[in-house]
PDB file of C-alpha atoms in Angstrom:
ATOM      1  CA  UNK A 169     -31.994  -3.154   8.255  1.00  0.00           C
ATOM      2  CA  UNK A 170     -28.105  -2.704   7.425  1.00  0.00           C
ATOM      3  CA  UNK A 171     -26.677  -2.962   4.599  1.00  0.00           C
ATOM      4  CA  UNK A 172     -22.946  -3.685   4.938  1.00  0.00           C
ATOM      5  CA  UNK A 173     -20.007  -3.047   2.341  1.00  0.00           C
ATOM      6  CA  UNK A 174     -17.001  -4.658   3.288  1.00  0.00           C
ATOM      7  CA  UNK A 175     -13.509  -3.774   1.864  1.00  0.00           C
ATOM      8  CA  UNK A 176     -10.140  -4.480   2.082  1.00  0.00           C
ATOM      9  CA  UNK A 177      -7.778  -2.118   3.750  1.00  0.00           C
ATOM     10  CA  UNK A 178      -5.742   0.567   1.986  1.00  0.00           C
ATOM     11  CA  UNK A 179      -5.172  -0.091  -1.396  1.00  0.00           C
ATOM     12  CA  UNK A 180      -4.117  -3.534  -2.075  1.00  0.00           C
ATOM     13  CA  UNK A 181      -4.435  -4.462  -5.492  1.00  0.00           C
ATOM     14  CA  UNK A 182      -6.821  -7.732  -5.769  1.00  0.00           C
ATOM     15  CA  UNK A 183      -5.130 -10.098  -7.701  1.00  0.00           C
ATOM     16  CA  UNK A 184      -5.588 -13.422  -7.969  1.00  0.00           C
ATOM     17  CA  UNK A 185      -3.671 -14.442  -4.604  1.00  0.00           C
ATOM     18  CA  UNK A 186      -6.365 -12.262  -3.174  1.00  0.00           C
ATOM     19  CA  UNK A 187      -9.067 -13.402  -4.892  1.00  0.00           C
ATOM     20  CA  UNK A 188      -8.070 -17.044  -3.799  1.00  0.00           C
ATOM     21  CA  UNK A 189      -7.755 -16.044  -0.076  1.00  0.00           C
ATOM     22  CA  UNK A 190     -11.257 -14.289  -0.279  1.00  0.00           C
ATOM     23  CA  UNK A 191     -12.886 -17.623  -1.973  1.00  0.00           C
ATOM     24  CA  UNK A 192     -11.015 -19.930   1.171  1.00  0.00           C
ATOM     25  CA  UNK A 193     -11.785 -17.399   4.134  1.00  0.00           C
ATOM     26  CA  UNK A 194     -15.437 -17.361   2.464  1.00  0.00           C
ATOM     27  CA  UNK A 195     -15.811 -21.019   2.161  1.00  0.00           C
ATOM     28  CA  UNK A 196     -14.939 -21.544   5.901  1.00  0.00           C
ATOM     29  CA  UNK A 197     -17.054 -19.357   6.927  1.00  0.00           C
ATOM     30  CA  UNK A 198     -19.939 -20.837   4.582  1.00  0.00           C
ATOM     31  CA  UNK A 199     -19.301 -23.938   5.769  1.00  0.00           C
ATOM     32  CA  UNK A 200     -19.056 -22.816  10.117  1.00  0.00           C
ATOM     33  CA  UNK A 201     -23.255 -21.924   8.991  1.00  0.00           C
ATOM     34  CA  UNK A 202     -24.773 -24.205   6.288  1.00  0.00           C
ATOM     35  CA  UNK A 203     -23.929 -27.515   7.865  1.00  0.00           C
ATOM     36  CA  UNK A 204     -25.632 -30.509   7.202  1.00  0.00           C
ATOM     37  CA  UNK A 205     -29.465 -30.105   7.237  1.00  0.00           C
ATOM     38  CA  UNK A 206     -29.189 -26.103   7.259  1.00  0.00           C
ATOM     39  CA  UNK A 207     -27.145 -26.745   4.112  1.00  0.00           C
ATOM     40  CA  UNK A 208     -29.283 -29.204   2.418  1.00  0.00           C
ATOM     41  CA  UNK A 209     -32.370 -26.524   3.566  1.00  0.00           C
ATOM     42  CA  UNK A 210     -30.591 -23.685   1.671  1.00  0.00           C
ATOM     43  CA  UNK A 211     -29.392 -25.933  -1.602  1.00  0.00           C
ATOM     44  CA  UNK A 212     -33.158 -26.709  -1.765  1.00  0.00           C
ATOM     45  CA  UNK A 213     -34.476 -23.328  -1.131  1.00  0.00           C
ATOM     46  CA  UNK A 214     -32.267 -22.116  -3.584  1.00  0.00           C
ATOM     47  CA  UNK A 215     -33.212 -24.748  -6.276  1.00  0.00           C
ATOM     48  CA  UNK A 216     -36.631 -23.909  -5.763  1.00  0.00           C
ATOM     49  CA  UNK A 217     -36.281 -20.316  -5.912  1.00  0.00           C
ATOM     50  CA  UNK A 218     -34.343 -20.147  -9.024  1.00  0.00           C
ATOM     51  CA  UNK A 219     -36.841 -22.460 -10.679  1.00  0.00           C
ATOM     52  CA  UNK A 220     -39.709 -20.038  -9.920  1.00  0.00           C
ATOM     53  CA  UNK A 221     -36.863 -17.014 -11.289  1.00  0.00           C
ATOM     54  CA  UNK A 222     -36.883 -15.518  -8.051  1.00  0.00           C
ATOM     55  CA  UNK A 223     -33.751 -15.419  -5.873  1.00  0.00           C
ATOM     56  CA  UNK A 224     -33.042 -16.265  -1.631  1.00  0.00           C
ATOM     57  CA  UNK A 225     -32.344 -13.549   0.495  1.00  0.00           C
ATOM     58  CA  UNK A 226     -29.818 -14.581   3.278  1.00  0.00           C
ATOM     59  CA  UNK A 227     -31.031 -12.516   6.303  1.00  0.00           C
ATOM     60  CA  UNK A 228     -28.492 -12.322   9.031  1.00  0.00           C
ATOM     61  CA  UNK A 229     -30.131 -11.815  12.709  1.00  0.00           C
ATOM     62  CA  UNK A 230     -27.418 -11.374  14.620  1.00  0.00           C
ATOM     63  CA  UNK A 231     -28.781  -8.470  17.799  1.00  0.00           C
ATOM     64  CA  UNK A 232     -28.587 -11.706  20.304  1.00  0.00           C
ATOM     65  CA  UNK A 233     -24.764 -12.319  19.045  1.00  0.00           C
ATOM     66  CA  UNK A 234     -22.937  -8.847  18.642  1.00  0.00           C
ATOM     67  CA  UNK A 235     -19.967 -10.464  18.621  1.00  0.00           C
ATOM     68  CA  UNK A 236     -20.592 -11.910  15.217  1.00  0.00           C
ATOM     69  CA  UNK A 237     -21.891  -8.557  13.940  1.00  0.00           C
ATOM     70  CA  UNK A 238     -18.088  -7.671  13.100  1.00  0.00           C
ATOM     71  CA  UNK A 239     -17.665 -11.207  11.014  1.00  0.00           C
ATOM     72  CA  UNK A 240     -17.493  -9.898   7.656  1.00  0.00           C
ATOM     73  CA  UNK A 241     -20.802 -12.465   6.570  1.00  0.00           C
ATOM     74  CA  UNK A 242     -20.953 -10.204   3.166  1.00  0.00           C
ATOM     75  CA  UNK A 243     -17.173 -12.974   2.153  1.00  0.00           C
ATOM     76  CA  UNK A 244     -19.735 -16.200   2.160  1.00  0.00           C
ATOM     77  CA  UNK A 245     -18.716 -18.231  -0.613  1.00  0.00           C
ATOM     78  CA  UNK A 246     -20.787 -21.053  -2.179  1.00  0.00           C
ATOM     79  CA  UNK A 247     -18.827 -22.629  -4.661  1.00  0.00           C
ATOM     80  CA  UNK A 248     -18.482 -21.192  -7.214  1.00  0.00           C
ATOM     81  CA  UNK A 249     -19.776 -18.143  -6.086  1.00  0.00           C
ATOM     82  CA  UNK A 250     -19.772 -15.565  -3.334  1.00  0.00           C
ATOM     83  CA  UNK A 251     -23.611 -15.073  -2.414  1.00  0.00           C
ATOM     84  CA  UNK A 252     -23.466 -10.938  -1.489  1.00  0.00           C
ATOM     85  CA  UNK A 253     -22.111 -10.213  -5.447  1.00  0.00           C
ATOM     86  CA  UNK A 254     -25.299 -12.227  -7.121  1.00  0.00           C
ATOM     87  CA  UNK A 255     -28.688 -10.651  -7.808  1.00  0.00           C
ATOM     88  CA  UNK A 256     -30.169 -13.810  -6.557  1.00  0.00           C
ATOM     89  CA  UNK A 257     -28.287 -14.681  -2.921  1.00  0.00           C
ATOM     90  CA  UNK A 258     -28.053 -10.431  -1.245  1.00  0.00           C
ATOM     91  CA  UNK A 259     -27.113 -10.778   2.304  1.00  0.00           C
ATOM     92  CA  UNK A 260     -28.553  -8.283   4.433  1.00  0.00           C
ATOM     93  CA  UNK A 261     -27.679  -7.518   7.880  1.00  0.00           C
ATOM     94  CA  UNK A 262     -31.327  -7.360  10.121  1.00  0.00           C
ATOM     95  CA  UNK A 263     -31.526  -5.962  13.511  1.00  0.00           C
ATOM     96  CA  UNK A 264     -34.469  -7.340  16.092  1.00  0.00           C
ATOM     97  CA  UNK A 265     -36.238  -3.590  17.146  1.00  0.00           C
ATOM     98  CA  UNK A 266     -39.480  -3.907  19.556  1.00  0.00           C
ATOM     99  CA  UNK A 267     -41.790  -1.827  16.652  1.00  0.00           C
ATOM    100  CA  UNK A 268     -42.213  -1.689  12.924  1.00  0.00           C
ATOM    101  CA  UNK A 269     -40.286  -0.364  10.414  1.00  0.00           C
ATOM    102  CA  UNK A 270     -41.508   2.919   8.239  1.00  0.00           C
ATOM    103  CA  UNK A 271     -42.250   2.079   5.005  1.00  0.00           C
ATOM    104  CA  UNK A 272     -39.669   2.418   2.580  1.00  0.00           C
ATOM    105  CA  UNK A 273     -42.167   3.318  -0.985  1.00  0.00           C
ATOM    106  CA  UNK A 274     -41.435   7.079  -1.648  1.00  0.00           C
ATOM    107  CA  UNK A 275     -42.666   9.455  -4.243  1.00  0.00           C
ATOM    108  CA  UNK A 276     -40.735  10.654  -7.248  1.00  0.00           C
ATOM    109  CA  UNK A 277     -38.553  12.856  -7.185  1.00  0.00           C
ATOM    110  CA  UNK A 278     -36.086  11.105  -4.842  1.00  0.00           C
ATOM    111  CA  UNK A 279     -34.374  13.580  -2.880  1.00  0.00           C
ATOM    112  CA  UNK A 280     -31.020  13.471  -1.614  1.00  0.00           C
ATOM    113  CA  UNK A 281     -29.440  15.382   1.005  1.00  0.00           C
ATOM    114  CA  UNK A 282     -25.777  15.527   0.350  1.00  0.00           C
ATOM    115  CA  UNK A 283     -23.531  15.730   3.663  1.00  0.00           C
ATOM    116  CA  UNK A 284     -19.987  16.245   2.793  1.00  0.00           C
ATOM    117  CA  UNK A 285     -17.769  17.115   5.573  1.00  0.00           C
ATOM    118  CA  UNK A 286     -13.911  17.233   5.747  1.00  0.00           C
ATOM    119  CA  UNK A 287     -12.582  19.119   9.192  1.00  0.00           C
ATOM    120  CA  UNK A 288      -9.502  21.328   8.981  1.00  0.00           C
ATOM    121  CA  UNK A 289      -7.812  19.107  11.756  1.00  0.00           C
ATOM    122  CA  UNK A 290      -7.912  15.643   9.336  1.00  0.00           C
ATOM    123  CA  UNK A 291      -6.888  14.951   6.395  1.00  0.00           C
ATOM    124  CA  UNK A 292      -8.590  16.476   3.754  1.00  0.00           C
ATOM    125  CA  UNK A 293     -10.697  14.380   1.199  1.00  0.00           C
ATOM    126  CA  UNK A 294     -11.690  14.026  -2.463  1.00  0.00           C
ATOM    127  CA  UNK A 295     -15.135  15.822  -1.983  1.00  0.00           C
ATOM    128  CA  UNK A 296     -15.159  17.539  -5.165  1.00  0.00           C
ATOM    129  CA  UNK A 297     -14.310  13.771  -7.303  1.00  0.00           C
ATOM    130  CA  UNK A 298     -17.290  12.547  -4.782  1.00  0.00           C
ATOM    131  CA  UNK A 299     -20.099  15.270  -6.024  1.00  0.00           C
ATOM    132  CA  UNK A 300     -19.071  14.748  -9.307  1.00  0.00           C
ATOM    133  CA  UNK A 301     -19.599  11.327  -9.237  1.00  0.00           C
ATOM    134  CA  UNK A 302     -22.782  11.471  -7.736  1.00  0.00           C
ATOM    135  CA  UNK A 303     -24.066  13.716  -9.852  1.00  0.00           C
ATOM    136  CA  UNK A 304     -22.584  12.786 -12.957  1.00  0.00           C
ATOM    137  CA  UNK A 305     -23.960   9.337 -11.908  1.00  0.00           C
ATOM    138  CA  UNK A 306     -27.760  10.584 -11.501  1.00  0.00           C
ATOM    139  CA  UNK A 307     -27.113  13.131 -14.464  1.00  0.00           C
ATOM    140  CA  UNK A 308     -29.894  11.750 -16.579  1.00  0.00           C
ATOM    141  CA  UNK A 309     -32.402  11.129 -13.578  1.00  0.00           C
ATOM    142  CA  UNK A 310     -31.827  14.866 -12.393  1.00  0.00           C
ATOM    143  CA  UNK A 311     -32.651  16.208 -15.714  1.00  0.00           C
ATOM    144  CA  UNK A 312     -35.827  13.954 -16.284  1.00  0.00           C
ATOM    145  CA  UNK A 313     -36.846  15.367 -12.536  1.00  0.00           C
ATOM    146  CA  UNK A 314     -37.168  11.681 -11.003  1.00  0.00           C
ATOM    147  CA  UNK A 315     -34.449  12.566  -8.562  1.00  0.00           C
ATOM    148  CA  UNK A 316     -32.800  15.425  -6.619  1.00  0.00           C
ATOM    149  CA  UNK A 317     -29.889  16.224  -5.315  1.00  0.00           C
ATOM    150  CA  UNK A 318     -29.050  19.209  -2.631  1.00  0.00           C
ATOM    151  CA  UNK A 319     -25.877  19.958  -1.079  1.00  0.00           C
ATOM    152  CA  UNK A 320     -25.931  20.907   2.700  1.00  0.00           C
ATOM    153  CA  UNK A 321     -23.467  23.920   2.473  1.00  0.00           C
ATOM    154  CA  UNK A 322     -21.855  23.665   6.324  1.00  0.00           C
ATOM    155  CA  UNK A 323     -21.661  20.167   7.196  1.00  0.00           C
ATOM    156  CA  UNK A 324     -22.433  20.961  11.012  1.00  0.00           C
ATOM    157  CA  UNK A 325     -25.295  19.630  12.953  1.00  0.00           C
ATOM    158  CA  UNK A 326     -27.289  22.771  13.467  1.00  0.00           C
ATOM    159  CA  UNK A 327     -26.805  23.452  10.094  1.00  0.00           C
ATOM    160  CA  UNK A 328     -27.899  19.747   9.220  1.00  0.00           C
ATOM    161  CA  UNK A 329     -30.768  20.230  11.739  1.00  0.00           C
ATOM    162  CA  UNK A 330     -32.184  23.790  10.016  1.00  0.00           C
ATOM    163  CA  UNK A 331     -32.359  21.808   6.619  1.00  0.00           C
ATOM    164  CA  UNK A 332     -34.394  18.624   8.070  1.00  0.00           C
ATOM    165  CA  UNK A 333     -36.984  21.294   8.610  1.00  0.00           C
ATOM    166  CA  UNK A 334     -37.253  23.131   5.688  1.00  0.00           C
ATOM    167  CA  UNK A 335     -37.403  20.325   3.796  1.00  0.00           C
ATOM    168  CA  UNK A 336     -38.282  16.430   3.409  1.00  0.00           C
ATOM    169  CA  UNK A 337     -35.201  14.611   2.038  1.00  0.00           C
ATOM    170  CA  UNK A 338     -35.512  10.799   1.322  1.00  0.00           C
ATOM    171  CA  UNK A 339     -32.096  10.017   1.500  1.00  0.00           C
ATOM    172  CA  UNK A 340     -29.174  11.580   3.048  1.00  0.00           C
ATOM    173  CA  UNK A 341     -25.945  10.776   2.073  1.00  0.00           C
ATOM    174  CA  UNK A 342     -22.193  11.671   4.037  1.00  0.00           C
ATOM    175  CA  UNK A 343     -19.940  12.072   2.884  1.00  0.00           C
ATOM    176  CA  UNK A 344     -16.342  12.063   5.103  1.00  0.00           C
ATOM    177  CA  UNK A 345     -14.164  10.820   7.797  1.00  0.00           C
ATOM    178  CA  UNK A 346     -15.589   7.752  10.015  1.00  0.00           C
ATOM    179  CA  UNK A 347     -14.138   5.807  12.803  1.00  0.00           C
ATOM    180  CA  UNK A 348     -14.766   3.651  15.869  1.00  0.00           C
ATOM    181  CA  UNK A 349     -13.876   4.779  19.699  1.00  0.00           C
ATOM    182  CA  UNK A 350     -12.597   1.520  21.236  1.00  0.00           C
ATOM    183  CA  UNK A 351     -12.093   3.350  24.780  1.00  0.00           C
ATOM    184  CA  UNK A 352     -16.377   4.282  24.482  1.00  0.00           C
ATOM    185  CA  UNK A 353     -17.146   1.101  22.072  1.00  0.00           C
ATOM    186  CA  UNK A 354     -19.167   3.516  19.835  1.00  0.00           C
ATOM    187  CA  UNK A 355     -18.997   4.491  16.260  1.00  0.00           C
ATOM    188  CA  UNK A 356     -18.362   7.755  15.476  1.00  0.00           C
ATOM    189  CA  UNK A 357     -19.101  10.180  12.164  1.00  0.00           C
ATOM    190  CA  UNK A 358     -16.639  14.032  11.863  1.00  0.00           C
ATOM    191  CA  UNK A 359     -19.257  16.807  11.219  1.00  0.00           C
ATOM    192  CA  UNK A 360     -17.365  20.328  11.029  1.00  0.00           C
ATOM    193  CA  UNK A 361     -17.964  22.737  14.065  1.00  0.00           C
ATOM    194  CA  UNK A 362     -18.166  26.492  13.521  1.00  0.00           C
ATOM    195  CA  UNK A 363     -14.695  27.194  13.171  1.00  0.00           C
ATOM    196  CA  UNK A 364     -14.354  24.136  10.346  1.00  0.00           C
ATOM    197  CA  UNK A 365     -12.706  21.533  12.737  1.00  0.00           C
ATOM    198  CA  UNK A 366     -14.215  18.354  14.009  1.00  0.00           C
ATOM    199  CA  UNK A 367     -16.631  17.617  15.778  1.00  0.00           C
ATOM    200  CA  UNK A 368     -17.284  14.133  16.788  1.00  0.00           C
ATOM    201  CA  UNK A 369     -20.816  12.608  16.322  1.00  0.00           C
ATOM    202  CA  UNK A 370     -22.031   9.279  17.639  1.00  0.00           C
ATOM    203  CA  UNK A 371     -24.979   7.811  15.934  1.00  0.00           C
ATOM    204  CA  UNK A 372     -26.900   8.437  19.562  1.00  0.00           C
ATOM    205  CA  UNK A 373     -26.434  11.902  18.597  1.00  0.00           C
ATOM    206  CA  UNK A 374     -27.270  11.894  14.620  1.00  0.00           C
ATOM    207  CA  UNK A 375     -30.410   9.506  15.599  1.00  0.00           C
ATOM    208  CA  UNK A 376     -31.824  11.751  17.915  1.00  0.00           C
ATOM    209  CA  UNK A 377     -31.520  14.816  15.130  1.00  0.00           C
ATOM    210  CA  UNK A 378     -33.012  12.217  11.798  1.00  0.00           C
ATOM    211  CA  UNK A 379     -35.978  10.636  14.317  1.00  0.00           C
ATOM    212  CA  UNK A 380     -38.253  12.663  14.278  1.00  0.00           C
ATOM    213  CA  UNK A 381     -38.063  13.310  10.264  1.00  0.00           C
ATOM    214  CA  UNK A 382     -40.194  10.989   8.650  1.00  0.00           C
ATOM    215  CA  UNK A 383     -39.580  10.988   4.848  1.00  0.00           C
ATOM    216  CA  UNK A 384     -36.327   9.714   5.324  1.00  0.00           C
ATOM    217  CA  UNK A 385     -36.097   6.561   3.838  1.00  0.00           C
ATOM    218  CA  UNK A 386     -32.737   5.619   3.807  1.00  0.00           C
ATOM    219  CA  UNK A 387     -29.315   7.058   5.369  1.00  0.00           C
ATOM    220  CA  UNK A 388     -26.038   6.194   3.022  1.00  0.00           C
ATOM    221  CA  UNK A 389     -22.454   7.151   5.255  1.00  0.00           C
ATOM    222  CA  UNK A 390     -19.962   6.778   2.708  1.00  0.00           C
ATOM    223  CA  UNK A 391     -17.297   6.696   5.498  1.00  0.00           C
ATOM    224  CA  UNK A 392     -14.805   4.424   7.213  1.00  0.00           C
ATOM    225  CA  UNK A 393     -16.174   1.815   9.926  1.00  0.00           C
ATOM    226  CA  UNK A 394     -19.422   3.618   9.654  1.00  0.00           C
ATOM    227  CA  UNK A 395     -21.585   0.180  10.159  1.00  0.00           C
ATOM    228  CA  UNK A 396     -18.615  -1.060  12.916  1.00  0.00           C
ATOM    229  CA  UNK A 397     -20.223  -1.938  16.397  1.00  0.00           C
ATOM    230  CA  UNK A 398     -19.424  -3.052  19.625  1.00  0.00           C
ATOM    231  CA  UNK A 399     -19.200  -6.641  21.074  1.00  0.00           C
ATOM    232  CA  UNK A 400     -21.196  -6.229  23.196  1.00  0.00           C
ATOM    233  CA  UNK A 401     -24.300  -4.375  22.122  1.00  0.00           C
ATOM    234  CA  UNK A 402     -25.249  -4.603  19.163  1.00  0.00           C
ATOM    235  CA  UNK A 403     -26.836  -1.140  18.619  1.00  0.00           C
ATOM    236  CA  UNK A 404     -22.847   0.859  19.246  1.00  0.00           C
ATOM    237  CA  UNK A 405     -22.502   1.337  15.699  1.00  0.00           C
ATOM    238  CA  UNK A 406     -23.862   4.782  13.972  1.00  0.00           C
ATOM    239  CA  UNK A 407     -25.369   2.806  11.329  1.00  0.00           C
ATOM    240  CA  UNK A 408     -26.827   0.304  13.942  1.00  0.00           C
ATOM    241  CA  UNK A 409     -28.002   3.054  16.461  1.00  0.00           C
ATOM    242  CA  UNK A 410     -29.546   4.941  13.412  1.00  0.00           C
ATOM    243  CA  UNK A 411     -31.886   1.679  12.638  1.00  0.00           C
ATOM    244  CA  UNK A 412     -32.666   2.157  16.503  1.00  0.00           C
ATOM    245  CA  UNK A 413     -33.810   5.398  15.597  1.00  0.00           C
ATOM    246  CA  UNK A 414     -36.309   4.531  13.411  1.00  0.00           C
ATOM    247  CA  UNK A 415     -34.208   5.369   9.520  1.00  0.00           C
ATOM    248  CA  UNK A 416     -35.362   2.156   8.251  1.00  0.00           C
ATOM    249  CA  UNK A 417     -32.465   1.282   6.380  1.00  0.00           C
ATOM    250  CA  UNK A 418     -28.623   2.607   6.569  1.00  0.00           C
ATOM    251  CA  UNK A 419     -25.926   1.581   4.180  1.00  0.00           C
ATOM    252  CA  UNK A 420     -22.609   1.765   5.784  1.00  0.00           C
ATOM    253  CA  UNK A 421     -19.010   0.338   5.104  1.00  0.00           C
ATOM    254  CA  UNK A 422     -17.704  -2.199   7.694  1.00  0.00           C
ATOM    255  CA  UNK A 423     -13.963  -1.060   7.565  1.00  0.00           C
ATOM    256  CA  UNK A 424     -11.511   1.227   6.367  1.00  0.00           C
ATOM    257  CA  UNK A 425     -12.168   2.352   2.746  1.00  0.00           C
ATOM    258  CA  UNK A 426     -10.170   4.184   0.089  1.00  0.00           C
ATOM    259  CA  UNK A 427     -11.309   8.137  -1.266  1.00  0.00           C
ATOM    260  CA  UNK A 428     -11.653   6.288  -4.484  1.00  0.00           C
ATOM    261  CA  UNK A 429     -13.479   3.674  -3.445  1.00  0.00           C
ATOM    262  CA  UNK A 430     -15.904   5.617  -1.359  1.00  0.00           C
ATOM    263  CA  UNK A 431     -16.249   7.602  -4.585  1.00  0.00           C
ATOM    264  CA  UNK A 432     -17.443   4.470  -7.045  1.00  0.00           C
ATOM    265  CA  UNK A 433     -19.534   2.949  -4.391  1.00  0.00           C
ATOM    266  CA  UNK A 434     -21.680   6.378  -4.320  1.00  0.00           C
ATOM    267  CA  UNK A 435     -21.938   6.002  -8.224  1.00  0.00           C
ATOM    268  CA  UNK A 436     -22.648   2.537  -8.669  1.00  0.00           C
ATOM    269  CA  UNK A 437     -24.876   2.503  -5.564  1.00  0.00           C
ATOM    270  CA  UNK A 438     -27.197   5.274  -6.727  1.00  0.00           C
ATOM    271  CA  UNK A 439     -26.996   4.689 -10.181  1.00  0.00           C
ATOM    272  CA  UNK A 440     -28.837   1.106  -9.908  1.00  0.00           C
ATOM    273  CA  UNK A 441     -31.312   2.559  -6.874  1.00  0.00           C
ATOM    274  CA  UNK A 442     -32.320   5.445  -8.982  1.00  0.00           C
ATOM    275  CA  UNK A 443     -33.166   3.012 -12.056  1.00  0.00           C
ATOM    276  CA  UNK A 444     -35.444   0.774  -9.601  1.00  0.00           C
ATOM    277  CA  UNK A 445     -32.622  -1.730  -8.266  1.00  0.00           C
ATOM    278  CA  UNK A 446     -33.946  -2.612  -4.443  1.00  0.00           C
ATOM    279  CA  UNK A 447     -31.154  -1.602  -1.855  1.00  0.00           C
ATOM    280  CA  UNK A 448     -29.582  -5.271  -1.231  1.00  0.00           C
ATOM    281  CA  UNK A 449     -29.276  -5.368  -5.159  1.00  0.00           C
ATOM    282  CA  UNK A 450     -27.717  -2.158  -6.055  1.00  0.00           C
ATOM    283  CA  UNK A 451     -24.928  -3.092  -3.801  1.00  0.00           C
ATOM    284  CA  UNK A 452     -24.004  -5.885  -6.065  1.00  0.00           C
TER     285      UNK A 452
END
């Protein structure tokens, strides 16, 4: 499955205007789904659930409609809440695949493979704020041994590629620049060459290297439009063509993102996965 993390662009501070606009835009959209019986259907569901203390996961199955894929779902508001921030209502993103998924039970110590890469040729990021936040996030867990964290050194593929076979990471995590090529309708992640400048990679490209690895669990790409697809099919995105590929989840962000955003979603995020939190929660 996907995971989705949608956020505004650039840096707009979220007042209450905004906070207003996100409730209406959500309740539209809440209201375009849960009409009539579906809505009655979920109201019960929900009722029922919460009397049992359990909670309703919204599933979104959207591979037959790609064109909704881009609909930011994770803004569905329910007044008087919106359903992706509660423990009880996570909205996960599900894509239709012809097999099974792995398993996604691993064995303590987690281990994370940390990807950061920042080319020559863009603008350079925050890295150093970002491994400091991760780790300073899992600092406890890394000392009791129930996770692990190790840096790839050269963010390049073959370097990425040499590590995947030495060892058996659960989790890898990139860090850097992310876009979408509207001229190829594919989603694209900027691994370093060997000279330090970018090198494009489409999620065709990082699926075929992660497939045949099978302790990864989970793929985190703490980078712009990571989880962005086409219209058209469904499986254009890198986070998308990952799932494809048999990583059987991916966390990605939906659109552009802040350095400091990108930076507190890696803490939060692994903070609340390390302590037991299931994916859809930690994302709360």
């Amino acid at each position: 499955f996907v995971l989705r993390v949608s956020r505004p662009r650039g840096r707009r501070r979220l007042d209450s205007g905004a906070v207003s606009d996100a409730r209406r835009f959500g309740g539209e959209l809440f209201g375009a789904i849960f009409q009539q019986q579906v809505r009655d259907l979920y109201h019960e569901a929900m009722a029922n659930a919460r009397n049992d203390g359990r909670g309703l996961r919204v599933t979104l199955c959207l591979s037959g409609a790609p064109e909704l894929m881009d609909v930011p779902w994770e803004y569905l508001y329910d007044e008087p809440n919106f359903l992706s921030i509660s423990a009880f209502t996570p909205v996960v993103r599900y894509l239709d695949l012809p097999r099974g998924y792995r398993p996604l039970q691993i064995e303590l110590p987690m281990k994370i493979l940390a990807v950061v890469s920042s080319p020559a040729d863009f603008d350079q990021l925050d890295v150093g704020r970002e491994r400091q936040k991760l780790e300073s996030a899992l600092g406890d867990l890394i000392a009791s041994g129930d996770v692990k964290v190790d840096w790839l050194e050269r963010p390049s593929l073959s370097s990425l590629l040499q590590k995947l076979e030495s060892d058996t990471p659960h989790v890898l995590h990139y860090v850097g620049h992310g876009g979408y090529d509207e001229k190829g309708e594919q989603g694209v992640l900027l691994f370093e060459d060997a000279n330090g400048n970018s090198q494009p990679t489409t999620g065709d490209q990082l699926g075929t290297i992660l497939h045949d690895f099978t302790s990864l669990r989970l793929a985190v790409l703490n980078a712009c439009e990571g989880a962005r697809t086409s219209s058209s099919d469904p499986f254009a995105g890198v986070a998308e063509s990952l799932v494809q590929r048999d990583v059987p989840a991916v966390v990605a962000m939906q659109f552009e993102i802040t350095d400091a955003a990108a930076a507190g979603f890696a803490e939060g995020f692994y903070r609340a996965i390390a302590t037991g939190a299931p994916r859809r929660l930690a994302l709360r």
